[in-house]
């Protein structure tokens, strides 16, 4: 018997707007919120929505993502008849190409979907932080007898021109789609979450692939074509927390949102738990010198300094006299004695040397993965340091 | 250490921890914010390359089974061998209620017979140390001993406390020549950890002979009486060792972990202790939280003051609280303004607004599971 729904998670984005954070990592594997990675959110949503077949489409720096997803056990996706599979592009005979676009990525993996012969396919993007019950969206799709259902989110009107905007009639049927319109008619932004009937989607993908003029993209080609052909397109409005974390600023902001009281995004809901591959570390330790306010701290941290309005990931070391403010310190980073870190993202395994100063008022400063800043380094606001560029700027005599 | 399997015997001294072991064995006792006692022994075995572990349970084993599941988290859900939980049952071979280690193992002789490995590490489950058993086995093979007993030399302070311990005397070659059990004044400072290594065939012989003579207790009926007939050697264990013999020693274990050196040695390096993962959210400190010299697990929300304490997963400490020298287990909630000192609160205990509970280091207050104060 076929599955009801298969999820295809588009995780191929290079995430170039995240700068040094995605130098060695695909964007969905970027850490978030103390112990998670971006991809934990769609994967946990799938698991909590009862979807147990997930294809993860990726073609950029797959090593870390592959290792992270493994068998899918942390998300309870290592099931007898379910799976989470990383699907990179591959060669068949003499042909075979990189994923040309989002639709092409699914086209190239139609055999994966066909193995499960589902009624519906839900297409997800791996760039957002949100909790959504996909089974409810599928139920709406089913009830309305739609050919395609698209999740939409009300963005502020002034930002609407940065999104794909869905204009709907009173019953919630999509009548028009505008990609990044200069003069938006509504603020219903597409969340990049689509539900299709598998049989129809299959035909659309094959036809789209045979069209040499197509850019093989859902937003640019498939959705406009379905609209032109008068298919029943339904908007599924979502009003929870939804945040694109595609830029340094927005990634930092989404982390800070967790610190609001009450948090803008609630991770404490035990009925909709976000799962992650957990490193096994002892609880974190706060020394007698430590001072922590309005912050999140994870297992394995050793805090001897001051932490204000910040998120510390697992295994972070904060030495005596160090001050961290409004910052995101990722897994196993070390902030050495008397260093000051403000409005910054310090990436995994990075070391901020003694008496260094990172960030300050202005744009977010970033210290890349594994960078070892020598003592007395200065990283100015908005500056990004990766492993090659690190040099002892501003070193005092 | 491929050719070795492990046997862990749980629950023989469960009454020493009062309320805390009413519904669980010592092996299932939570400690250090997220672990259970059994995690350390299992991890020791796994890091030694032991892939076949039998866990002999007796009373109160539900909490233990719940925690261990398939053994996945310890890498013991294997195609061949893995983790075997051996609960009591009543048949001709199994007495259902064990009076000693020999009795317990004899009752599970079917598992021992089926195990393909040549050597067996047998241990109790109320002691904590982090080591691999490679050196232990190596010495056992080198000395051609019948039984090798792992021991350590506790410090003076620990030796002064009364408990049921087995003291050992070794000659220059390390062979055990005298054994005292639970002496009021001990003669020898070396104390058995109740971890033994033997050839499997020797263990089976020992079990059959003991059963035939109605002997059930390993220390009394084997170590003591056979010390001159068998080649029994001692193997010295170095480093941090903690026996859980009373509420006080359980309390000390948790407080010891506030020391970074001990914490690292026992829990993380070089051999990390594995445990069940709960997918808790990172801990959250609100404005007004003041925490010093404490271990805090994920899922905690702290608004008040915490000092010299261990907070397990999902503990809530309200505004204006003062928590000092406490061990608060999973899900404990301390409401605004409450003051606690030297308290061990079991899972999901609930301390209402402005309550004051003051224990002493020599006698911490124990609050049982689900209690409302």
CSV table of N, CA, C and O in Angstrom, one decimal, chain B residues 244-316:
chain,number,residue,atom,x,y,z
B,244,UNK,N,28.1,4.0,46.2
B,244,UNK,CA,26.8,4.6,46.7
B,244,UNK,C,26.3,3.7,47.8
B,244,UNK,O,25.7,2.6,47.6
B,245,UNK,N,26.5,4.1,49.1
B,245,UNK,CA,26.2,3.3,50.2
B,245,UNK,C,25.2,3.9,51.1
B,245,UNK,O,24.7,3.2,52.0
B,246,UNK,N,24.9,5.2,50.9
B,246,UNK,CA,23.9,5.9,51.7
B,246,UNK,C,23.5,7.1,51.1
B,246,UNK,O,24.0,7.5,50.0
B,247,UNK,N,22.5,7.8,51.7
B,247,UNK,CA,22.1,9.1,51.1
B,247,UNK,C,23.2,10.0,51.1
B,247,UNK,O,23.4,10.8,50.1
B,248,UNK,N,24.1,10.0,52.1
B,248,UNK,CA,25.2,10.9,52.2
B,248,UNK,C,26.2,10.7,51.1
B,248,UNK,O,26.6,11.6,50.4
B,249,UNK,N,26.5,9.4,50.8
B,249,UNK,CA,27.5,9.2,49.7
B,249,UNK,C,26.9,9.5,48.4
B,249,UNK,O,27.6,10.0,47.5
B,250,UNK,N,25.6,9.3,48.2
B,250,UNK,CA,24.9,9.7,47.0
B,250,UNK,C,24.9,11.3,46.8
B,250,UNK,O,25.2,11.8,45.8
B,251,UNK,N,24.7,11.9,47.9
B,251,UNK,CA,24.8,13.4,48.0
B,251,UNK,C,26.2,13.9,47.6
B,251,UNK,O,26.4,14.8,46.8
B,252,UNK,N,27.2,13.2,48.2
B,252,UNK,CA,28.6,13.6,47.9
B,252,UNK,C,29.0,13.4,46.5
B,252,UNK,O,29.7,14.2,45.9
B,253,UNK,N,28.5,12.3,45.9
B,253,UNK,CA,28.8,12.0,44.5
B,253,UNK,C,28.4,13.2,43.6
B,253,UNK,O,29.1,13.7,42.8
B,254,UNK,N,27.2,13.7,43.8
B,254,UNK,CA,26.7,14.8,43.0
B,254,UNK,C,27.5,16.1,43.3
B,254,UNK,O,27.8,16.8,42.4
B,255,UNK,N,27.8,16.3,44.6
B,255,UNK,CA,28.6,17.5,44.9
B,255,UNK,C,30.0,17.4,44.3
B,255,UNK,O,30.6,18.4,43.9
B,256,UNK,N,30.6,16.2,44.3
B,256,UNK,CA,31.9,16.0,43.8
B,256,UNK,C,32.0,16.4,42.3
B,256,UNK,O,33.0,16.9,41.8
B,257,UNK,N,30.8,16.3,41.6
B,257,UNK,CA,30.8,16.6,40.2
B,257,UNK,C,30.9,18.1,39.9
B,257,UNK,O,31.1,18.5,38.8
B,258,UNK,N,30.7,18.9,41.0
B,258,UNK,CA,30.9,20.3,40.8
B,258,UNK,C,32.4,20.6,40.6
B,258,UNK,O,32.7,21.7,40.1
B,259,UNK,N,33.3,19.7,40.9
B,259,UNK,CA,34.7,19.8,40.6
B,259,UNK,C,35.0,19.4,39.2
B,259,UNK,O,34.7,18.3,38.8
B,260,UNK,N,35.6,20.4,38.5
B,260,UNK,CA,35.8,20.1,37.0
B,260,UNK,C,36.6,18.9,36.8
B,260,UNK,O,36.4,18.1,35.9
B,261,UNK,N,37.7,18.7,37.6
B,261,UNK,CA,38.6,17.5,37.4
B,261,UNK,C,37.8,16.2,37.5
B,261,UNK,O,37.9,15.3,36.7
B,262,UNK,N,37.0,16.1,38.6
B,262,UNK,CA,36.2,14.9,38.8
B,262,UNK,C,35.2,14.7,37.7
B,262,UNK,O,35.0,13.6,37.2
B,263,UNK,N,34.5,15.8,37.4
B,263,UNK,CA,33.5,15.7,36.4
B,263,UNK,C,34.0,15.2,35.1
B,263,UNK,O,33.5,14.3,34.4
B,264,UNK,N,35.2,15.8,34.7
B,264,UNK,CA,35.8,15.4,33.4
B,264,UNK,C,36.2,13.9,33.4
B,264,UNK,O,35.9,13.1,32.6
B,265,UNK,N,36.8,13.5,34.5
B,265,UNK,CA,37.3,12.2,34.7
B,265,UNK,C,36.2,11.1,34.7
B,265,UNK,O,36.2,10.1,34.0
B,266,UNK,N,35.1,11.5,35.4
B,266,UNK,CA,34.0,10.5,35.6
B,266,UNK,C,33.1,10.5,34.4
B,266,UNK,O,32.6,9.4,34.0
B,267,UNK,N,32.9,11.6,33.7
B,267,UNK,CA,31.8,11.7,32.7
B,267,UNK,C,32.2,11.9,31.3
B,267,UNK,O,31.5,11.6,30.4
B,268,UNK,N,33.4,12.6,31.1
B,268,UNK,CA,33.6,12.9,29.7
B,268,UNK,C,34.9,12.5,29.0
B,268,UNK,O,34.9,12.1,27.8
B,269,UNK,N,36.0,12.6,29.7
B,269,UNK,CA,37.3,12.3,29.0
B,269,UNK,C,38.1,11.3,29.7
B,269,UNK,O,38.3,11.3,30.9
B,270,UNK,N,38.8,10.4,29.0
B,270,UNK,CA,38.7,10.2,27.5
B,270,UNK,C,37.5,9.4,27.1
B,270,UNK,O,37.2,9.4,25.9
B,271,UNK,N,36.8,8.8,28.0
B,271,UNK,CA,35.6,8.0,27.6
B,271,UNK,C,34.3,8.6,28.1
B,271,UNK,O,34.0,8.4,29.2
B,272,UNK,N,33.6,9.2,27.2
B,272,UNK,CA,32.3,9.8,27.6
B,272,UNK,C,31.3,8.8,28.0
B,272,UNK,O,31.3,7.7,27.5
B,273,UNK,N,30.5,9.1,29.0
B,273,UNK,CA,29.5,8.3,29.5
B,273,UNK,C,28.2,8.5,28.7
B,273,UNK,O,27.8,9.6,28.5
B,274,UNK,N,27.7,7.4,28.1
B,274,UNK,CA,26.5,7.5,27.3
B,274,UNK,C,25.3,7.4,28.2
B,274,UNK,O,25.2,6.8,29.2
B,275,UNK,N,24.2,8.1,27.7
B,275,UNK,CA,22.9,8.0,28.4
B,275,UNK,C,21.8,8.2,27.5
B,275,UNK,O,22.0,8.5,26.3
B,276,UNK,N,20.6,8.0,28.0
B,276,UNK,CA,19.4,8.2,27.2
B,276,UNK,C,19.2,9.7,26.8
B,276,UNK,O,19.4,10.6,27.7
B,277,UNK,N,18.9,10.0,25.6
B,277,UNK,CA,18.7,11.4,25.2
B,277,UNK,C,17.2,11.7,25.3
B,277,UNK,O,16.3,11.0,24.9
B,278,UNK,N,16.9,12.9,25.8
B,278,UNK,CA,15.6,13.3,26.1
B,278,UNK,C,15.1,14.5,25.2
B,278,UNK,O,13.9,14.9,25.3
B,279,UNK,N,15.9,15.0,24.4
B,279,UNK,CA,15.5,16.2,23.5
B,279,UNK,C,15.0,17.3,24.2
B,279,UNK,O,13.9,17.9,23.9
B,280,UNK,N,15.6,17.7,25.3
B,280,UNK,CA,15.2,18.9,26.1
B,280,UNK,C,15.7,20.1,25.4
B,280,UNK,O,16.7,20.1,24.7
B,281,UNK,N,15.0,21.2,25.7
B,281,UNK,CA,15.4,22.5,25.2
B,281,UNK,C,16.6,23.0,26.0
B,281,UNK,O,16.7,22.6,27.2
B,282,UNK,N,17.5,23.9,25.5
B,282,UNK,CA,18.6,24.4,26.3
B,282,UNK,C,18.0,25.1,27.6
B,282,UNK,O,16.8,25.6,27.6
B,283,UNK,N,18.8,25.1,28.6
B,283,UNK,CA,18.4,25.8,29.8
B,283,UNK,C,18.2,27.3,29.6
B,283,UNK,O,18.9,27.9,28.8
B,284,UNK,N,17.3,27.9,30.4
B,284,UNK,CA,17.1,29.3,30.2
B,284,UNK,C,17.2,30.1,31.5
B,284,UNK,O,16.7,29.7,32.5
B,285,UNK,N,18.0,31.1,31.4
B,285,UNK,CA,18.2,32.0,32.6
B,285,UNK,C,17.4,33.3,32.4
B,285,UNK,O,17.7,34.0,31.4
B,286,UNK,N,16.5,33.6,33.3
B,286,UNK,CA,15.8,34.8,33.2
B,286,UNK,C,16.6,36.0,33.8
B,286,UNK,O,17.5,35.7,34.6
B,287,UNK,N,16.1,37.2,33.6
B,287,UNK,CA,16.7,38.3,34.3
B,287,UNK,C,16.5,38.1,35.8
B,287,UNK,O,15.4,37.7,36.2
B,288,UNK,N,17.5,38.3,36.6
B,288,UNK,CA,17.3,38.1,38.0
B,288,UNK,C,17.9,36.7,38.5
B,288,UNK,O,18.0,36.5,39.7
B,289,UNK,N,18.2,35.9,37.5
B,289,UNK,CA,18.8,34.6,37.9
B,289,UNK,C,20.2,34.8,38.4
B,289,UNK,O,21.0,35.6,37.8
B,290,UNK,N,20.6,34.1,39.5
B,290,UNK,CA,22.0,34.1,39.9
B,290,UNK,C,22.4,32.7,40.2
B,290,UNK,O,21.9,32.1,41.1
B,291,UNK,N,23.3,32.2,39.5
B,291,UNK,CA,23.7,30.8,39.6
B,291,UNK,C,25.2,30.7,39.8
B,291,UNK,O,26.0,31.3,39.0
B,292,UNK,N,25.7,30.1,40.8
B,292,UNK,CA,27.1,29.9,41.0
B,292,UNK,C,27.4,28.5,41.4
B,292,UNK,O,26.7,27.9,42.1
B,293,UNK,N,28.6,28.0,40.9
B,293,UNK,CA,29.1,26.7,41.3
B,293,UNK,C,28.0,25.6,41.2
B,293,UNK,O,27.8,24.9,42.1
B,294,UNK,N,27.4,25.5,40.1
B,294,UNK,CA,26.3,24.5,39.9
B,294,UNK,C,26.3,23.9,38.6
B,294,UNK,O,26.8,24.4,37.6
B,295,UNK,N,25.7,22.7,38.5
B,295,UNK,CA,25.5,22.0,37.3
B,295,UNK,C,24.1,22.1,36.9
B,295,UNK,O,23.2,21.8,37.7
B,296,UNK,N,23.8,22.5,35.7
B,296,UNK,CA,22.4,22.7,35.3
B,296,UNK,C,22.2,22.0,34.0
B,296,UNK,O,22.9,22.2,33.0
B,297,UNK,N,21.1,21.2,33.9
B,297,UNK,CA,20.9,20.4,32.7
B,297,UNK,C,19.9,21.1,31.8
B,297,UNK,O,19.3,22.1,32.2
B,298,UNK,N,19.8,20.6,30.6
B,298,UNK,CA,18.9,21.2,29.6
B,298,UNK,C,17.4,21.2,30.1
B,298,UNK,O,17.0,20.4,30.9
B,299,UNK,N,16.6,22.1,29.6
B,299,UNK,CA,15.2,22.2,30.0
B,299,UNK,C,14.9,22.9,31.3
B,299,UNK,O,13.7,23.1,31.6
B,300,UNK,N,15.9,23.3,32.0
B,300,UNK,CA,15.7,24.1,33.2
B,300,UNK,C,15.3,25.5,32.9
B,300,UNK,O,15.8,26.1,31.9
B,301,UNK,N,14.5,26.1,33.8
B,301,UNK,CA,14.2,27.5,33.7
B,301,UNK,C,14.5,28.1,35.1
B,301,UNK,O,13.9,27.7,36.0
B,302,UNK,N,15.5,29.0,35.1
B,302,UNK,CA,15.9,29.5,36.4
B,302,UNK,C,15.7,31.0,36.5
B,302,UNK,O,16.1,31.8,35.6
B,303,UNK,N,14.9,31.4,37.5
B,303,UNK,CA,14.7,32.8,37.7
B,303,UNK,C,15.3,33.3,39.0
B,303,UNK,O,15.4,34.5,39.3
B,304,UNK,N,15.6,32.4,39.9
B,304,UNK,CA,16.1,32.8,41.2
B,304,UNK,C,17.5,32.5,41.4
B,304,UNK,O,18.3,32.5,40.5
B,305,UNK,N,17.9,32.2,42.7
B,305,UNK,CA,19.3,32.1,43.0
B,305,UNK,C,19.6,30.6,43.3
B,305,UNK,O,18.9,29.9,44.0
B,306,UNK,N,20.7,30.1,42.7
B,306,UNK,CA,21.1,28.7,42.8
B,306,UNK,C,22.6,28.7,43.1
B,306,UNK,O,23.4,29.3,42.5
B,307,UNK,N,23.0,27.9,44.2
B,307,UNK,CA,24.4,27.9,44.6
B,307,UNK,C,24.7,26.5,44.9
B,307,UNK,O,24.0,25.8,45.6
B,308,UNK,N,25.9,26.0,44.6
B,308,UNK,CA,26.4,24.7,44.9
B,308,UNK,C,25.4,23.6,44.7
B,308,UNK,O,25.2,22.8,45.6
B,309,UNK,N,24.7,23.6,43.6
B,309,UNK,CA,23.7,22.6,43.4
B,309,UNK,C,23.7,21.9,42.1
B,309,UNK,O,24.4,22.3,41.2
B,310,UNK,N,23.0,20.8,42.0
B,310,UNK,CA,22.9,20.1,40.8
B,310,UNK,C,21.4,20.1,40.4
B,310,UNK,O,20.5,19.6,41.1
B,311,UNK,N,21.1,20.6,39.2
B,311,UNK,CA,19.7,20.7,38.7
B,311,UNK,C,19.6,19.7,37.5
B,311,UNK,O,20.3,19.9,36.5
B,312,UNK,N,18.7,18.8,37.6
B,312,UNK,CA,18.5,17.8,36.5
B,312,UNK,C,17.6,18.5,35.5
B,312,UNK,O,17.2,19.6,35.6
B,313,UNK,N,17.3,17.7,34.5
B,313,UNK,CA,16.5,18.2,33.3
B,313,UNK,C,15.1,18.7,33.7
B,313,UNK,O,14.4,18.1,34.5
B,314,UNK,N,14.8,19.9,33.2
B,314,UNK,CA,13.5,20.4,33.3
B,314,UNK,C,13.1,20.9,34.7
B,314,UNK,O,11.9,21.0,35.0
B,315,UNK,N,14.1,21.3,35.5
B,315,UNK,CA,13.8,21.9,36.8
B,315,UNK,C,13.4,23.3,36.7
B,315,UNK,O,14.0,24.1,35.9
B,316,UNK,N,12.4,23.8,37.5
B,316,UNK,CA,12.0,25.2,37.5
B,316,UNK,C,12.4,25.8,38.8
B,316,UNK,O,12.0,25.3,39.8
